[in-house]
Amino acid sequence: MNRALTVARLQFVAWPSVVGWPWAILTLSFVINLAVYGAMDDTDLQPTTGGLLSIYVMMFVACLNSITQVFPFALGLGVSRRSFYLGNVLQFVAQAIGYAAVLYLLAVVEEATDGWGIRLRFFGLPFVWVENPLLRFLGYAIPFLLLGFLGIAIALVFKRWGVNGMLTLTTAALIGFGGLSVLATWQHWWPAIGRWFADQSGAALLVGWPALLTLPLAAVSYLVIRRATP
Amino acid sequence: MSPVATVTDLTKQYRGVTALDRVSFSLAENRIYGLLGRNGAGKTTLMQILTAQNFASSGEVTVFGQHPYENERVLSRICFIKESQTYPSNLAVRHVLRAARLVYPGWDEEFAQRLVDDFQLPPQRNVRKLSRGMLSSLGIIVGLASRAPLAFFDEPYLGLDAVARQIFYERLLADYTEHPRTIVLSTHLIDEVSDLIEHVLLIDQGRIVLDAEAEALRGQVVTVAGPVAAVDEFARTGAELHRVLLGGTARATVRGDFGAAEHNRARSLGLGLEPASLQELVVRLTTQPNGHAPAATTAGATSKEAAR
């Protein structure tokens, strides 16, 4: 466990670039949105932007890099795969919790200032409303984990099975999702699927289902990394 | 003295290619080993398996008495500086050193800083902007300052100029004298390190073809030159590794147990005799004329070496 903590700290040796980039890009996106909608000066407009997504995408990319770049470095320094995995998860879960807390607070400020004075919704949860404060917080945190583990899992397929592994994974995903949508169209399931999504609560869409998807990804990633070579 | 690492019948196959073929040897404590061999001989693969970065197809590997795979106790005492080691793109030189300092229990920060000055490495520069030689220096600094009880240097001097290489050899020797440990140097600049290494492991096409003390080897291989008949006669006292014919004279590299008696004999036969360099021995043992295995006559001597 000590070793895992060391790995977590190791990922922050250049912390300004680790923490700085995601927030710099999010800030830039926010300022641009603020300027654009501020300039429109249309009080009937209640703009909702997708700018918040940028920080989630950054987390996904950071987790890809943790496997393709930090993993070979850490193993070269004599760290075990288990310690690397635990330490890596530890540092990105810590980031997810920290980032979610800041986003939560910014959303509170956004609400209190009536959308920064121009009814802009940037940090507020985009398409659903979650009343419970804990669930609201998790609504910010859990998607970080889902995207992070998705990044880790994809990068590990590349690390362990190379380009052929990636091609196989892509093909399987295309056939899987393509086949399902053909089936859904053929059987006229789309309205039912739409209803199912509409019936889900915000908490289920942002917290419950992502958490349920994250767990198997985390487990599979652990099994894959144990036999991966740097 | 129990060995630091033991390898028994280690075989590694990649899709039909045999990278390592029933390799067996052991590394003793506090010695400098030269792991020699041509490109693609299996040196890196061997070190990767010893450090649990790669997996053996069959055979046993024991490091510090245990299997290294996922073994924190073992891994924290190993440092493996790969020639192809990559670093995360957001790190500068000083970040890499800070990371190494976090990981290695025996890290000597002052020594690391001194080496940074010696190699004139810019601490603020991003690793992706380092030249090949600077990257090698960075690996060397991590490997030396880690003070890991078992350190592997894989072609550590790529891109380094002669001055920097000399600094490396000097610092390595000085620090090794003060803090004895086991060091494995994989290299093909054999002449440069021949004074440094105490034990030679020569690997060719995935097989260990030589496992011997450097000191013992020094008198063992000689080059004799003179009339063909005399060379023929002298060559019978050992195993002939190589011969160049020039008219009526021959120049042969012979391996055997050469004492004063043999030297006198060579003189009486009218032959010039001089000790061959380690590099020459390596070249002779790993060159394959007509695609045959290197002189079958060496097999006896090799197995005798390995048995010791």
XYZ file of C-alpha atoms in Angstrom:
538
model
C 0.000 0.000 0.000
C 2.916 2.321 0.802
C 4.212 1.616 -2.637
C 0.839 2.500 -4.169
C 0.932 5.847 -2.352
C 4.398 6.406 -3.771
C 3.049 5.769 -7.266
C 0.204 8.218 -6.631
C 2.719 10.855 -5.548
C 4.940 10.022 -8.488
C 2.126 11.073 -10.838
C 2.115 14.523 -9.298
C 5.845 15.319 -9.573
C 4.899 17.698 -12.378
C 1.570 18.619 -10.792
C 1.106 22.011 -12.482
C 0.767 20.278 -15.843
C -1.445 17.526 -14.407
C -3.936 19.829 -12.705
C -3.305 22.993 -14.705
C -4.255 21.899 -18.198
C -7.768 20.554 -17.513
C -8.715 23.652 -15.527
C -7.068 26.066 -17.918
C -9.068 24.629 -20.795
C -12.289 24.572 -18.776
C -11.709 28.201 -17.738
C -11.040 29.215 -21.311
C -14.212 27.482 -22.460
C -16.155 29.213 -19.686
C -14.785 32.672 -20.499
C -15.573 32.244 -24.189
C -19.134 31.132 -23.415
C -19.540 34.024 -20.997
C -18.310 36.498 -23.607
C -20.419 35.086 -26.437
C -23.687 34.906 -24.515
C -22.941 38.164 -22.696
C -22.506 39.869 -26.046
C -25.834 38.500 -27.334
C -27.639 40.360 -24.572
C -30.838 38.376 -25.110
C -32.677 37.968 -21.796
C -35.138 35.403 -23.151
C -32.255 33.063 -23.906
C -31.362 30.467 -21.276
C -28.178 29.089 -22.747
C -26.946 25.672 -21.711
C -23.479 24.801 -22.964
C -21.583 21.563 -23.228
C -18.377 23.258 -22.128
C -18.254 21.275 -18.916
C -17.503 18.191 -21.005
C -13.989 19.436 -21.769
C -12.677 18.594 -18.307
C -14.153 15.093 -18.542
C -12.495 14.557 -21.891
C -9.203 15.769 -20.385
C -9.549 13.201 -17.626
C -10.133 10.478 -20.220
C -6.989 11.528 -22.105
C -4.966 11.768 -18.888
C -5.947 8.204 -18.015
C -4.965 6.985 -21.501
C -1.569 8.645 -20.980
C -1.160 7.161 -17.533
C -1.050 3.720 -19.144
C 0.859 4.518 -22.325
C 3.442 6.799 -20.658
C 3.554 6.517 -16.867
C 3.180 2.724 -16.755
C 6.432 2.010 -18.669
C 8.236 4.660 -16.629
C 7.029 3.328 -13.268
C 7.877 -0.274 -14.148
C 11.342 0.860 -15.188
C 11.737 2.293 -11.695
C 10.951 -1.091 -10.150
C 7.277 -0.685 -9.285
C 5.027 -3.740 -9.438
C 1.989 -3.784 -11.703
C -0.305 -4.102 -8.702
C 1.188 -1.060 -6.983
C 1.105 0.912 -10.197
C -2.552 0.109 -10.760
C -3.594 0.900 -7.201
C -1.538 4.086 -7.099
C -2.830 5.208 -10.458
C -6.447 4.605 -9.443
C -5.802 6.335 -6.132
C -4.492 9.504 -7.749
C -7.235 9.741 -10.311
C -10.013 9.004 -7.815
C -8.521 11.776 -5.668
C -8.598 14.077 -8.684
C -12.176 13.077 -9.481
C -13.313 13.850 -5.924
C -11.469 17.163 -5.822
C -12.636 18.261 -9.246
C -16.233 17.202 -8.533
C -16.212 19.275 -5.343
C -15.002 22.374 -7.186
C -17.536 21.883 -9.991
C -20.290 21.439 -7.420
C -19.352 24.705 -5.727
C -19.139 26.536 -9.031
C -22.634 25.247 -9.887
C -23.890 26.605 -6.559
C -22.356 29.999 -7.351
C -23.830 29.840 -10.844
C -27.284 29.306 -9.388
C -26.873 32.033 -6.791
C -25.808 34.600 -9.399
C -28.629 33.659 -11.754
C -26.232 32.154 -14.287
C -23.413 34.726 -13.898
C -25.951 37.487 -14.499
C -26.826 36.271 -17.986
C -28.754 33.084 -17.109
C -25.933 30.958 -18.465
C -25.826 27.335 -17.411
C -22.226 26.193 -17.693
C -21.387 24.278 -14.531
C -24.919 23.151 -13.711
C -25.697 19.544 -14.551
C -26.725 19.775 -18.176
C -29.827 17.694 -18.734
C -31.097 16.456 -15.412
C -31.709 17.760 -11.995
C -30.540 15.876 -8.922
C -31.981 17.167 -5.662
C -30.002 15.245 -3.054
C -26.677 17.090 -2.443
C -24.655 13.896 -2.054
C -26.090 12.440 -5.246
C -25.479 15.761 -6.972
C -21.844 15.615 -5.908
C -21.590 12.016 -7.118
C -23.221 13.139 -10.354
C -20.048 15.135 -10.985
C -17.617 12.558 -9.592
C -18.811 9.216 -10.996
C -18.674 10.218 -14.691
C -15.001 11.109 -14.110
C -14.445 7.574 -12.875
C -16.326 6.002 -15.780
C -14.343 7.951 -18.380
C -11.091 7.413 -16.496
C -11.490 3.657 -16.296
C -12.633 3.594 -19.911
C -9.379 5.342 -20.837
C -7.344 2.952 -18.712
C -9.069 -0.101 -20.184
C -8.640 1.039 -23.801
C -4.976 1.976 -23.287
C -4.341 -1.392 -21.635
C -5.772 -3.255 -24.616
C -3.254 -1.330 -26.714
C -0.389 -1.978 -24.266
C -1.035 -5.671 -24.041
C -2.232 -6.634 -27.510
C -0.882 -3.788 -29.629
C -2.462 -2.437 -32.793
C -4.142 -5.772 -33.560
C -5.812 -5.642 -30.167
C -7.126 -2.147 -30.861
C -8.429 -3.187 -34.285
C -10.153 -6.215 -32.780
C -11.671 -4.085 -30.028
C -12.907 -1.484 -32.535
C -14.358 -4.158 -34.803
C -16.079 -5.873 -31.902
C -17.518 -2.564 -30.689
C -18.761 -1.657 -34.174
C -20.384 -5.059 -34.706
C -21.844 -5.033 -31.193
C -23.346 -1.547 -31.257
C -24.198 -1.692 -34.960
C -25.918 -5.051 -34.529
C -27.916 -3.796 -31.567
C -29.116 -0.693 -33.395
C -30.119 -2.780 -36.421
C -31.988 -5.117 -34.096
C -33.655 -2.182 -32.311
C -34.755 -0.618 -35.593
C -35.989 -3.918 -37.016
C -37.962 -4.760 -33.887
C -39.211 -1.140 -33.468
C -37.658 -0.870 -30.020
C -36.528 2.758 -30.302
C -39.619 4.350 -28.713
C -39.379 1.897 -25.826
C -35.676 2.702 -25.419
C -36.452 6.412 -25.430
C -39.128 5.892 -22.775
C -36.719 3.886 -20.656
C -34.214 6.734 -20.673
C -36.920 9.298 -19.931
C -38.100 7.208 -16.991
C -34.667 7.094 -15.401
C -33.997 9.609 -12.670
C -31.081 12.022 -13.037
C -29.287 10.215 -10.261
C -29.619 6.891 -12.074
C -28.239 8.342 -15.312
C -25.334 10.227 -13.751
C -24.517 8.048 -10.761
C -26.149 4.608 -10.750
C -25.556 3.351 -14.279
C -22.052 4.880 -14.682
C -21.006 3.310 -11.380
C -22.349 -0.031 -12.538
C -20.318 0.230 -15.752
C -17.196 1.449 -13.952
C -16.873 -1.554 -11.671
C -16.424 -4.241 -14.361
C -14.043 -1.939 -16.267
C -11.918 -1.548 -13.147
C -11.872 -5.298 -12.523
C -11.028 -6.194 -16.126
C -8.300 -3.521 -16.245
C -6.658 -5.017 -13.190
C -6.616 -8.479 -14.768
C -5.205 -7.107 -18.032
C -2.443 -5.020 -16.437
C -1.161 -7.973 -14.444
C 0.114 -9.550 -17.656
C 0.913 -6.373 -19.591
C 4.483 -5.533 -20.586
C 5.709 -1.939 -20.542
C 27.801 -16.257 -0.732
C 24.359 -16.873 -2.143
C 23.783 -15.511 -5.634
C 21.788 -12.314 -6.155
C 20.034 -13.820 -9.144
C 19.751 -17.302 -10.561
C 18.423 -18.205 -13.978
C 17.709 -21.832 -14.813
C 16.737 -23.170 -18.241
C 15.133 -19.881 -19.162
C 13.424 -19.926 -22.549
C 11.499 -17.122 -24.210
C 9.617 -17.539 -27.446
C 7.883 -14.825 -29.413
C 5.598 -16.241 -32.080
C 7.933 -18.965 -33.221
C 11.131 -16.971 -32.660
C 13.276 -18.240 -29.825
C 14.752 -15.167 -28.165
C 16.265 -17.080 -25.261
C 17.120 -20.742 -25.430
C 17.543 -22.617 -22.139
C 19.703 -19.949 -20.555
C 21.245 -20.751 -17.176
C 23.618 -18.645 -15.081
C 23.778 -16.827 -11.793
C 24.837 -13.370 -10.635
C 26.998 -13.158 -7.531
C 26.759 -10.330 -5.033
C 28.858 -7.200 -5.486
C 30.313 -7.776 -8.896
C 30.223 -5.963 -12.200
C 28.976 -8.153 -15.029
C 29.355 -7.489 -18.690
C 26.400 -8.871 -20.598
C 27.809 -8.973 -24.092
C 26.407 -10.026 -27.405
C 25.331 -8.765 -30.772
C 22.174 -6.814 -31.452
C 19.192 -9.106 -31.166
C 21.131 -11.731 -29.230
C 18.585 -11.589 -26.404
C 20.313 -9.274 -23.906
C 17.386 -6.917 -23.385
C 14.850 -9.739 -23.232
C 16.945 -11.449 -20.590
C 17.108 -8.309 -18.451
C 13.402 -7.665 -18.923
C 12.590 -11.109 -17.592
C 14.991 -10.727 -14.663
C 13.198 -7.495 -13.725
C 9.719 -9.007 -14.276
C 8.965 -6.582 -17.095
C 8.524 -9.518 -19.423
C 7.465 -13.110 -18.966
C 9.427 -16.288 -19.519
C 7.999 -19.047 -21.716
C 9.615 -21.628 -19.466
C 12.374 -21.926 -16.900
C 13.077 -20.446 -13.493
C 14.184 -16.983 -12.438
C 15.092 -16.154 -8.852
C 16.194 -12.698 -7.726
C 17.180 -12.093 -4.091
C 15.898 -15.591 -3.412
C 12.395 -15.012 -4.777
C 10.543 -14.748 -8.026
C 10.584 -11.091 -9.085
C 7.085 -10.975 -10.621
C 4.868 -8.581 -8.635
C 7.301 -8.972 -5.762
C 7.699 -5.571 -4.130
C 10.514 -6.733 -1.872
C 12.547 -7.776 -4.887
C 11.522 -5.046 -7.333
C 12.314 -2.184 -4.954
C 15.939 -3.370 -4.948
C 16.261 -3.470 -8.731
C 16.931 -0.678 -11.159
C 16.707 -1.373 -14.877
C 17.696 1.435 -17.201
C 16.521 0.347 -20.627
C 18.146 1.875 -23.656
C 14.615 2.451 -24.998
C 13.229 3.757 -21.689
C 10.509 6.339 -22.269
C 9.421 9.051 -19.886
C 6.017 10.738 -19.543
C 5.974 13.667 -21.962
C 5.057 16.241 -19.312
C 8.197 15.625 -17.246
C 11.403 17.619 -17.195
C 14.751 16.194 -16.108
C 14.266 17.368 -12.522
C 10.827 15.665 -12.397
C 12.302 12.355 -13.460
C 14.891 12.656 -10.706
C 12.211 13.563 -8.166
C 10.197 10.503 -9.211
C 13.245 8.260 -8.847
C 13.914 9.787 -5.443
C 10.378 8.878 -4.343
C 10.727 5.292 -5.483
C 14.244 4.222 -4.477
C 14.889 3.683 -0.774
C 18.640 4.154 -1.232
C 18.478 7.239 -3.470
C 21.370 9.660 -2.989
C 20.144 13.121 -3.982
C 23.498 14.816 -3.579
C 25.160 12.255 -5.809
C 22.388 12.679 -8.381
C 22.900 16.458 -8.446
C 26.635 16.020 -8.811
C 26.067 13.706 -11.770
C 23.649 16.205 -13.345
C 26.496 18.745 -13.226
C 29.047 16.223 -14.489
C 26.933 15.345 -17.502
C 25.841 18.970 -17.951
C 22.213 17.955 -18.099
C 19.736 20.870 -18.160
C 17.399 20.155 -15.201
C 14.547 22.269 -16.543
C 14.470 20.707 -19.979
C 11.534 18.514 -20.965
C 12.495 14.875 -21.512
C 11.082 14.897 -25.035
C 13.507 17.653 -25.977
C 16.626 15.833 -24.807
C 19.124 14.549 -27.331
C 19.891 10.829 -27.474
C 23.037 11.364 -25.443
C 21.216 13.420 -22.812
C 18.578 10.708 -22.469
C 21.342 8.197 -21.902
C 22.893 10.466 -19.258
C 19.549 10.743 -17.504
C 19.252 6.949 -17.401
C 22.788 6.653 -16.082
C 22.113 9.206 -13.325
C 18.954 7.373 -12.220
C 20.758 4.043 -12.331
C 23.763 5.212 -10.334
C 22.034 7.448 -7.778
C 19.365 4.805 -7.093
C 22.097 2.735 -5.414
C 19.884 -0.250 -6.163
C 21.526 -3.479 -4.941
C 20.997 -4.885 -8.448
C 21.281 -2.432 -11.330
C 20.957 -3.208 -15.026
C 22.313 -0.779 -17.588
C 21.158 -1.636 -21.088
C 23.449 0.023 -23.663
C 23.785 2.954 -21.264
C 26.063 5.134 -23.377
C 24.112 5.401 -26.671
C 24.775 8.806 -28.162
C 27.269 9.748 -25.462
C 30.532 11.288 -26.571
C 33.865 9.850 -25.454
C 34.199 12.336 -22.588
C 30.760 11.550 -21.180
C 31.407 7.818 -21.491
C 34.644 8.247 -19.581
C 32.755 10.159 -16.863
C 30.270 7.303 -16.684
C 32.959 4.641 -16.290
C 34.813 6.681 -13.672
C 31.746 7.535 -11.588
C 30.482 3.972 -11.831
C 33.751 2.535 -10.619
C 34.210 5.099 -7.850
C 30.679 4.664 -6.545
C 30.853 0.896 -6.861
C 34.017 0.861 -4.768
C 32.335 2.913 -2.071
C 28.945 1.196 -2.265
C 29.453 -2.324 -3.577
C 26.496 -3.776 -5.410
C 25.730 -5.966 -8.371
C 25.831 -4.209 -11.697
C 25.033 -5.674 -15.090
C 26.314 -3.686 -18.057
C 24.909 -4.721 -21.380
C 27.074 -3.306 -24.099
C 28.794 -3.809 -27.385
C 31.541 -1.259 -26.766
C 33.527 -4.131 -25.349
C 37.007 -2.662 -25.409
C 35.913 0.380 -23.444
C 34.440 -1.585 -20.574
C 36.782 -4.551 -20.587
C 38.765 -3.113 -17.663
C 35.571 -2.414 -15.767
C 33.817 -5.750 -15.930
C 34.762 -8.551 -13.598
C 32.677 -11.270 -15.140
C 31.665 -11.862 -18.722
C 28.369 -13.284 -19.881
C 28.303 -13.650 -23.625
C 25.002 -14.371 -25.262
C 24.542 -15.311 -28.880
C 21.269 -16.160 -30.593
C 19.575 -16.623 -27.262
C 22.236 -18.905 -25.810
C 24.933 -18.275 -23.257
C 28.151 -19.072 -25.061
C 30.539 -17.776 -22.426
C 30.221 -17.391 -18.667
C 33.627 -16.658 -17.198
C 35.685 -14.399 -14.961
C 37.230 -11.606 -16.997
C 40.549 -12.154 -15.230
C 40.618 -15.836 -16.147
C 39.790 -15.052 -19.761
C 42.641 -12.635 -20.191
C 45.377 -15.244 -20.526
C 43.073 -17.803 -22.070
C 42.815 -16.435 -25.551
C 45.881 -15.681 -27.603
C 46.721 -14.799 -31.141
C 49.614 -16.687 -32.698
C 51.220 -15.810 -35.983
C 53.866 -17.588 -38.013
C 54.367 -20.384 -40.520
C 51.238 -22.418 -41.167
C 52.724 -25.720 -39.992
C 53.897 -24.204 -36.697
C 50.545 -22.510 -36.140
C 48.823 -25.824 -36.848
C 50.910 -27.504 -34.249
C 50.402 -24.858 -31.610
C 46.661 -24.650 -32.297
C 46.293 -28.257 -31.241
C 46.981 -27.233 -27.629
C 43.735 -25.310 -27.527
C 40.586 -24.586 -29.454
C 41.091 -22.590 -32.598
C 38.504 -19.864 -32.950
C 39.660 -18.089 -36.043
C 42.379 -18.116 -38.665
C 43.611 -15.775 -41.339
C 45.894 -17.172 -44.013
C 48.410 -14.962 -45.777
C 50.603 -16.895 -48.169
C 52.647 -19.349 -46.131
C 51.888 -17.703 -42.827
C 48.833 -17.944 -40.651
C 47.402 -15.882 -37.850
C 45.147 -17.816 -35.515
C 43.136 -16.995 -32.425
C 43.348 -19.892 -30.017
C 41.638 -20.455 -26.727
C 43.109 -22.723 -24.090
C 44.943 -22.862 -20.815
C 48.152 -21.084 -21.673
C 50.868 -21.016 -19.072
C 54.592 -20.283 -19.261
C 55.230 -23.691 -20.882
C 52.959 -22.900 -23.815
C 54.516 -19.486 -24.221
C 57.965 -21.055 -24.379
C 56.693 -23.599 -26.829
C 55.308 -20.924 -29.110
C 58.649 -19.131 -28.974
C 60.530 -22.306 -29.836
C 58.179 -22.905 -32.754
C 59.079 -19.446 -33.988
C 55.585 -18.055 -33.421
C 54.631 -14.603 -32.326
C 52.181 -14.860 -29.453
C 50.106 -12.123 -27.910
C 47.031 -12.073 -25.713
C 43.825 -11.347 -27.595
C 41.466 -8.643 -26.377
C 38.088 -9.418 -24.899
C 36.537 -7.789 -27.914
C 38.391 -10.129 -30.244
C 37.229 -13.123 -28.235
C 33.632 -11.936 -28.381
C 33.832 -11.316 -32.105
C 35.348 -14.747 -32.705
C 32.778 -16.524 -30.568
C 29.801 -14.815 -32.127
C 30.831 -14.672 -35.777
C 29.370 -17.489 -37.760
C 31.162 -18.425 -40.926
C 28.904 -20.178 -43.459
C 25.991 -20.094 -41.090
C 27.439 -22.764 -38.839
C 27.416 -22.526 -35.106
C 30.584 -20.839 -33.820
C 33.396 -23.363 -33.889
C 32.015 -26.500 -32.309
C 35.400 -26.989 -30.672
C 34.622 -24.223 -28.199
C 31.674 -26.135 -26.805
C 33.862 -28.170 -24.467
C 35.582 -25.114 -23.044
C 32.270 -23.290 -22.682
C 30.587 -26.010 -20.721
C 33.648 -26.249 -18.517
C 33.293 -22.527 -17.805
C 29.604 -22.824 -17.083
C 30.147 -25.692 -14.688
C 32.384 -23.639 -12.431
